[in-house]
Amino acid sequence: MKKIFLIFMIVFTAQVSLAQVKNVKGVITGSDGMPLPGASVLVQGSQKGATTDFDGLYTIEAQKGQTLVFSYVGLETQSIVVGDATTVNVKMVNASSNALSEVVVTSLGLKRSKKTLTYAAQEVKGDEVTRVKDANLMNSLSGKVAGLIVGKSSAGAGGAVKVTIRGNSSATNNQPLYVIDGIPMLNSNSAQANQVFGDTAGGNRDGGDAISMMNPDDIESMTVLKGASAAALYGSQGANGVILVTTKKGKEGKVTANYNASLFVDNVVSLPEFQTNYGAAPSSDKTWGAAKNSPDHVKDFYNTGVTMINSVSVNGGSDKMSTSLTYANTKVDGVIPTNEFKKNNIALRQSVKLFDDKVTIDGSISYAEQKIINKPTNGLYFNPLTGAYLFPRGNDFNDYYNNFEVFDPARNLMTQRWPTQTSDIIQNPGWILNRNQSIDKNQSLISSAAITYKANEWLSIKARGGYNKFDNIFDKKMYAGTNETLAPSTGRYIYSDSESTQLYGDLIATINTKFSDDFSFSANIGTSITKSTINDAYISDSGQKNGLVNANWFNTGNFVSAERNAHTIGGKKEVQSVFASATIGYKDMIYLDLTGRNDWSSTLVNTDNLSFFYPSVGLSAILSQMVTLPESISYAKVRASFAQVGNDISPFLTSPVNTLVGGIVTAPIVGPQPGTSLKPEMQNSYEFGTEWRFLNNRIGFDFTYYHNETKNQLITAPAPIPNTTGYTNYAFNAGSIENKGFEITVTGKAIQTDKFSWDLGLNYASNKNTVLDLGSGANGEINTVILTNGDPNSYRYVMKEGQPFGTIQGKDIVRNAQGQILLDDAGRIQKTDWVDMGSSNPDFMLGFSNSFKYKKIFLNVLIDGRFGGNVMSMTEAMLDSYGVSKNSGDARDAGGVKINAVKPDGTAVSTMNAQDYYSQVGDRAGATGEYMYKATNIKLGELSLGYTFDFSKSTIFNAVNVSLVGKNLFFFYKDAPFDPNVTLSSGEGLQGVDIFGMPSTRSIGVNLNLTF
């Protein structure tokens, strides 16, 4: 009986004990609210323990009354007694000894503690992007990330942005990869400028891109992965660096709403200077006539632009579900008359946790559409600025501009009006804006879905998929009366519809565990597939010769001939990949990173190897945890890494395809060089860095040195004539490009009191770029790759051995050893052949930010500087040639141009007639070496001054924030007569030059933010 009673008591006690054991779960976040992966959870006094996954989630068995100990390197350890609740969420705070406890988003969208990284990664928070808004969110990154160069488009709102990270490394493409919530995005564009004249089919057109269409208010943060080690897991897509975009999602708690309104007034800056004392001779298109007062009409030609951005967001959630919904509307009345921009964005992100939080489903979709009327162009064709700037002075510009057409009784239609005969490069600006009008319509769809299964405390599996689509419609009508170089006498109509799509999917297993108290281990193993089609375009063009059957009837059924109609595909490829990464940590002070990826690319079909593999290895050591350092040093870390990344070749090169133009099958013009096998570019990258924090983390310092060499450059060069292949150009691998430099980031809390604070940040980057080798051309000669063709103009953009990527070439004045100008027998100035003029690549870049806060008043200031490099102004050259520049007027006032020249017979010449001089030196085919300027410039990039009202006790508002904001306010220093930060193209050509590009604008406005 006693034995039965004893057995009963043992079973009963065990049941009671088991009944008290339960699963406790929750999420561990840092002080900034971001999840902490790899945080430790221990049951005090037992051997039970767990670590959080990459979303900061943990699950552990514990009994009521036991104590859970939460710890993370650099954060204060917390202890919480288990009660009745089964969910225990913990928000940890920084320890005084370490400021590098934050979590950043890294490759594949996975979150990692920054202290474990073996490479450079810099994060920009969403509020830094939206503090002073821009219609293109990427413009807001300028000066905020070391090593990142942002070239603002001369096409204004809706233009594609040119972004390079650590210099140009490829002859074909240098744009980084954009990743939205872990899903790579296809950021193609339908058209980019690359000609001095401009394409006769609409001019130098900027087709825009998908990243420029995103809503800045959707952004939670952006992380820039600069080097190959950081981006190695993305393979060929990430060869030029990666910009990771994390969008906002609902947070646990009550539902909140936010409304943000920004209003800017935009005015042009950096306009050319014009003369007002001389007019044009009768019927002359150039202004070399007698003295005559001629007011400067150019400033009045531009409008005062207005930019309005309104957005509203609603988000909320619980521990099981979260939702975020945003809508934004952007409207811009441009500084160019008749230019209008409208954009609408809508985005939804939903997260759900199921089955005791073992399964998490996350989905998002964002859609944007924009319409642009008369998007600004650059170059000489279809550009209203050429007519506005070169208008023959002494005539009434406003009369011609406002009355741009006149009735032609012989043709019974209106035709173009101008003081002289129009030319292909000079038409009435009013005619171009109203009778050569263009409409651009873009649509962007970005969608993704992910499901994560947490198998146990150390293993989770995630499957993701994404689809994005970018559409561009271009509609341009050219009325009868347009110059007949560009359109036939009956007019011309162009309509194109281009579509780019990308489908992406991956499957990733994540392991996060500890071998022992000393060794931690995390790994990712996965596979992915990417299928993309770029610019699947249908183009209808009535053409330059045949035009329309009936004048000014713009319909594809009114074409005289269909010979210019075409169906083209810019690129089509599929990439299949497997990859793996592992991070091994020792005592939370030493971390070893290993990654490997293999890609199989369809663009390598018909080559010796269809796949390519690239590894990376990195090591970091936290010195401040290894040795005892002086008390003034809060944190110290060193890191080093090596990576090899590839960049596959362009589609259709190894399997050239025909195109259909005007119903006629057209053979490809580029193919592989016979006897060779094309292969991917391959970059070897070394990186060394160190991070320090001083004075209880009040001062931070981050230094990085890198050295990259990219080999197997894909080169296209003219094929020998004749040849048996039928190709006009051969594609082959040759040469290498080197980039080396260093980056410094400094942060500091200069003042920190209860009422006043002053935070500052400094970003410095220096990059030396050199084309080491380009091999030999298809004909065996030393190869120079022409990126923008020159003749008959005196500007071209090339790659040349021993020079930086993108050397500006032009024509110079011939001088003797004494520096005297050599004249020919007719007394004319002699010009050289093509010579190197320099490169627009900066020697170094500097961004200096200051944030002040006094009680509820705040002031943010950003100074942005580029130092070194050279740029060319073909605009100034043509203004001089046409006699409308201030220089040409001053020279006439002075009785001529002072020169130091000599004739062939030795006769010295000290003065030359202004018209003779500028007609020979100026113009687009003149001595452009006289129009080179320093690219160095320092500007006040952003300023915001505001006040935060606290109405939470008396109104429905949680907070009201009002600020006065400005961007591109003024230059502290600038040598060039235009803004050197503005680029004419986001492609690889037409850089470092101004050819009647739209001037940059100064924007001043107000920002209102309401939180409900």
mmCIF file of C-alpha atoms in Angstrom, residues 827-989:
data_model
loop_
_atom_site.group_PDB
_atom_site.id
_atom_site.type_symbol
_atom_site.label_atom_id
_atom_site.label_comp_id
_atom_site.label_asym_id
_atom_site.label_seq_id
_atom_site.Cartn_x
_atom_site.Cartn_y
_atom_site.Cartn_z
ATOM 1 C CA GLY A 827 45.475 84.159 -90.073
ATOM 2 C CA ARG A 828 43.123 81.506 -88.671
ATOM 3 C CA ILE A 829 43.634 79.688 -85.403
ATOM 4 C CA GLN A 830 44.786 76.091 -85.835
ATOM 5 C CA LYS A 831 43.245 73.255 -83.831
ATOM 6 C CA THR A 832 44.647 69.927 -82.699
ATOM 7 C CA ASP A 833 43.159 66.522 -83.327
ATOM 8 C CA TRP A 834 41.541 64.707 -80.391
ATOM 9 C CA VAL A 835 43.417 65.284 -77.132
ATOM 10 C CA ASP A 836 42.697 64.272 -73.532
ATOM 11 C CA MET A 837 41.034 67.065 -71.562
ATOM 12 C CA GLY A 838 40.587 65.353 -68.194
ATOM 13 C CA SER A 839 37.926 63.407 -66.371
ATOM 14 C CA SER A 840 34.862 64.448 -64.404
ATOM 15 C CA ASN A 841 35.636 61.837 -61.727
ATOM 16 C CA PRO A 842 36.201 63.660 -58.430
ATOM 17 C CA ASP A 843 39.430 63.232 -56.471
ATOM 18 C CA PHE A 844 37.400 63.072 -53.284
ATOM 19 C CA MET A 845 33.907 63.808 -51.983
ATOM 20 C CA LEU A 846 32.744 65.263 -48.707
ATOM 21 C CA GLY A 847 29.410 65.371 -46.930
ATOM 22 C CA PHE A 848 29.121 67.296 -43.670
ATOM 23 C CA SER A 849 25.853 67.153 -41.722
ATOM 24 C CA ASN A 850 24.876 69.006 -38.560
ATOM 25 C CA SER A 851 21.760 68.447 -36.475
ATOM 26 C CA PHE A 852 20.840 70.900 -33.734
ATOM 27 C CA LYS A 853 17.952 70.536 -31.312
ATOM 28 C CA TYR A 854 16.841 72.952 -28.593
ATOM 29 C CA LYS A 855 13.759 71.826 -26.716
ATOM 30 C CA LYS A 856 11.285 71.356 -29.594
ATOM 31 C CA ILE A 857 13.163 73.395 -32.180
ATOM 32 C CA PHE A 858 15.420 71.561 -34.622
ATOM 33 C CA LEU A 859 17.838 72.595 -37.361
ATOM 34 C CA ASN A 860 19.490 70.240 -39.873
ATOM 35 C CA VAL A 861 22.186 71.385 -42.291
ATOM 36 C CA LEU A 862 23.951 69.349 -44.991
ATOM 37 C CA ILE A 863 27.007 70.649 -46.860
ATOM 38 C CA ASP A 864 27.869 68.601 -49.941
ATOM 39 C CA GLY A 865 31.184 68.927 -51.772
ATOM 40 C CA ARG A 866 32.947 67.372 -54.782
ATOM 41 C CA PHE A 867 36.636 68.138 -55.214
ATOM 42 C CA GLY A 868 38.737 67.618 -58.334
ATOM 43 C CA GLY A 869 37.905 66.600 -61.870
ATOM 44 C CA ASN A 870 37.044 68.636 -64.948
ATOM 45 C CA VAL A 871 33.944 69.348 -66.999
ATOM 46 C CA MET A 872 33.259 70.875 -70.405
ATOM 47 C CA SER A 873 30.601 73.393 -71.440
ATOM 48 C CA MET A 874 29.654 73.073 -75.086
ATOM 49 C CA THR A 875 26.816 75.445 -74.234
ATOM 50 C CA GLU A 876 29.336 78.248 -73.550
ATOM 51 C CA ALA A 877 31.204 77.388 -76.757
ATOM 52 C CA MET A 878 28.052 77.849 -78.833
ATOM 53 C CA LEU A 879 26.990 80.999 -76.982
ATOM 54 C CA ASP A 880 30.377 82.515 -77.834
ATOM 55 C CA SER A 881 30.137 81.440 -81.472
ATOM 56 C CA TYR A 882 26.668 82.959 -81.836
ATOM 57 C CA GLY A 883 27.729 86.224 -80.210
ATOM 58 C CA VAL A 884 25.208 86.111 -77.373
ATOM 59 C CA SER A 885 27.536 85.376 -74.441
ATOM 60 C CA LYS A 886 28.753 88.005 -72.012
ATOM 61 C CA ASN A 887 32.310 87.148 -73.065
ATOM 62 C CA SER A 888 31.564 88.000 -76.681
ATOM 63 C CA GLY A 889 29.987 91.321 -75.671
ATOM 64 C CA ASP A 890 32.876 92.237 -73.350
ATOM 65 C CA ALA A 891 35.368 91.454 -76.134
ATOM 66 C CA ARG A 892 33.583 93.833 -78.506
ATOM 67 C CA ASP A 893 33.531 96.511 -75.842
ATOM 68 C CA ALA A 894 37.295 96.065 -75.450
ATOM 69 C CA GLY A 895 37.954 96.326 -79.191
ATOM 70 C CA GLY A 896 38.748 92.647 -79.687
ATOM 71 C CA VAL A 897 40.229 89.609 -77.949
ATOM 72 C CA LYS A 898 43.742 89.908 -76.569
ATOM 73 C CA ILE A 899 45.816 86.956 -77.804
ATOM 74 C CA ASN A 900 49.443 85.933 -77.972
ATOM 75 C CA ALA A 901 49.717 84.514 -81.489
ATOM 76 C CA VAL A 902 52.204 84.282 -84.335
ATOM 77 C CA LYS A 903 51.800 83.855 -88.090
ATOM 78 C CA PRO A 904 53.871 81.360 -90.139
ATOM 79 C CA ASP A 905 56.214 84.179 -91.192
ATOM 80 C CA GLY A 906 56.873 85.081 -87.568
ATOM 81 C CA THR A 907 54.611 88.135 -87.409
ATOM 82 C CA ALA A 908 53.193 88.574 -83.904
ATOM 83 C CA VAL A 909 49.451 89.097 -83.458
ATOM 84 C CA SER A 910 48.188 90.507 -80.163
ATOM 85 C CA THR A 911 44.523 91.256 -80.930
ATOM 86 C CA MET A 912 41.869 89.479 -82.962
ATOM 87 C CA ASN A 913 38.430 90.657 -83.952
ATOM 88 C CA ALA A 914 35.888 89.221 -81.491
ATOM 89 C CA GLN A 915 33.720 87.639 -84.189
ATOM 90 C CA ASP A 916 36.726 86.041 -85.901
ATOM 91 C CA TYR A 917 38.083 84.698 -82.642
ATOM 92 C CA TYR A 918 34.887 83.229 -81.252
ATOM 93 C CA SER A 919 33.753 81.870 -84.622
ATOM 94 C CA GLN A 920 36.968 79.842 -84.763
ATOM 95 C CA VAL A 921 37.355 78.888 -81.110
ATOM 96 C CA GLY A 922 33.680 78.568 -80.171
ATOM 97 C CA ASP A 923 30.832 76.452 -81.599
ATOM 98 C CA ARG A 924 30.271 72.735 -81.162
ATOM 99 C CA ALA A 925 33.179 71.881 -83.498
ATOM 100 C CA GLY A 926 35.570 74.515 -82.132
ATOM 101 C CA ALA A 927 38.488 74.439 -79.725
ATOM 102 C CA THR A 928 36.625 72.960 -76.792
ATOM 103 C CA GLY A 929 39.806 72.910 -74.721
ATOM 104 C CA GLU A 930 39.014 76.580 -74.042
ATOM 105 C CA TYR A 931 35.759 75.517 -72.396
ATOM 106 C CA MET A 932 37.079 73.155 -69.729
ATOM 107 C CA TYR A 933 36.395 74.039 -66.091
ATOM 108 C CA LYS A 934 37.099 72.641 -62.668
ATOM 109 C CA ALA A 935 34.358 70.314 -61.475
ATOM 110 C CA THR A 936 35.043 71.237 -57.839
ATOM 111 C CA ASN A 937 31.999 72.621 -56.088
ATOM 112 C CA ILE A 938 30.774 73.010 -52.523
ATOM 113 C CA LYS A 939 27.109 73.667 -51.862
ATOM 114 C CA LEU A 940 24.540 73.945 -49.118
ATOM 115 C CA GLY A 941 22.681 70.809 -50.130
ATOM 116 C CA GLU A 942 19.890 70.673 -47.542
ATOM 117 C CA LEU A 943 18.506 72.766 -44.727
ATOM 118 C CA SER A 944 15.486 72.234 -42.491
ATOM 119 C CA LEU A 945 14.398 74.407 -39.598
ATOM 120 C CA GLY A 946 11.325 73.346 -37.681
ATOM 121 C CA TYR A 947 9.312 73.037 -34.522
ATOM 122 C CA THR A 948 7.449 70.093 -33.027
ATOM 123 C CA PHE A 949 4.137 70.924 -31.357
ATOM 124 C CA ASP A 950 2.743 68.610 -28.701
ATOM 125 C CA PHE A 951 -1.065 68.616 -28.965
ATOM 126 C CA SER A 952 -1.567 65.078 -27.711
ATOM 127 C CA LYS A 953 -3.433 66.143 -24.540
ATOM 128 C CA SER A 954 -5.966 68.411 -26.199
ATOM 129 C CA THR A 955 -6.387 67.216 -29.814
ATOM 130 C CA ILE A 956 -6.457 64.088 -31.914
ATOM 131 C CA PHE A 957 -2.863 64.722 -32.973
ATOM 132 C CA ASN A 958 -0.025 62.852 -31.328
ATOM 133 C CA ALA A 959 2.454 65.292 -32.844
ATOM 134 C CA VAL A 960 2.531 68.188 -35.285
ATOM 135 C CA ASN A 961 5.782 69.041 -36.990
ATOM 136 C CA VAL A 962 6.254 72.143 -39.158
ATOM 137 C CA SER A 963 9.534 73.009 -40.865
ATOM 138 C CA LEU A 964 11.025 75.397 -43.380
ATOM 139 C CA VAL A 965 13.113 73.375 -45.826
ATOM 140 C CA GLY A 966 15.467 74.044 -48.701
ATOM 141 C CA LYS A 967 17.697 72.064 -51.064
ATOM 142 C CA ASN A 968 20.492 73.043 -53.410
ATOM 143 C CA LEU A 969 20.327 76.484 -51.824
ATOM 144 C CA PHE A 970 23.611 78.012 -52.972
ATOM 145 C CA PHE A 971 27.228 77.251 -53.845
ATOM 146 C CA PHE A 972 30.034 78.213 -51.508
ATOM 147 C CA TYR A 973 32.373 77.606 -54.462
ATOM 148 C CA LYS A 974 31.884 76.672 -58.121
ATOM 149 C CA ASP A 975 34.112 77.242 -61.153
ATOM 150 C CA ALA A 976 31.968 75.822 -63.952
ATOM 151 C CA PRO A 977 29.196 77.984 -65.510
ATOM 152 C CA PHE A 978 26.722 75.177 -64.813
ATOM 153 C CA ASP A 979 26.041 72.737 -61.981
ATOM 154 C CA PRO A 980 28.636 69.933 -62.355
ATOM 155 C CA ASN A 981 26.485 67.611 -60.232
ATOM 156 C CA VAL A 982 23.831 67.397 -62.956
ATOM 157 C CA THR A 983 24.304 64.595 -65.467
ATOM 158 C CA LEU A 984 22.936 64.427 -69.006
ATOM 159 C CA SER A 985 22.615 60.634 -68.919
ATOM 160 C CA SER A 986 22.418 57.777 -66.441
ATOM 161 C CA GLY A 987 24.171 55.580 -69.008
ATOM 162 C CA GLU A 988 27.922 55.246 -69.510
ATOM 163 C CA GLY A 989 28.262 58.034 -72.101
#
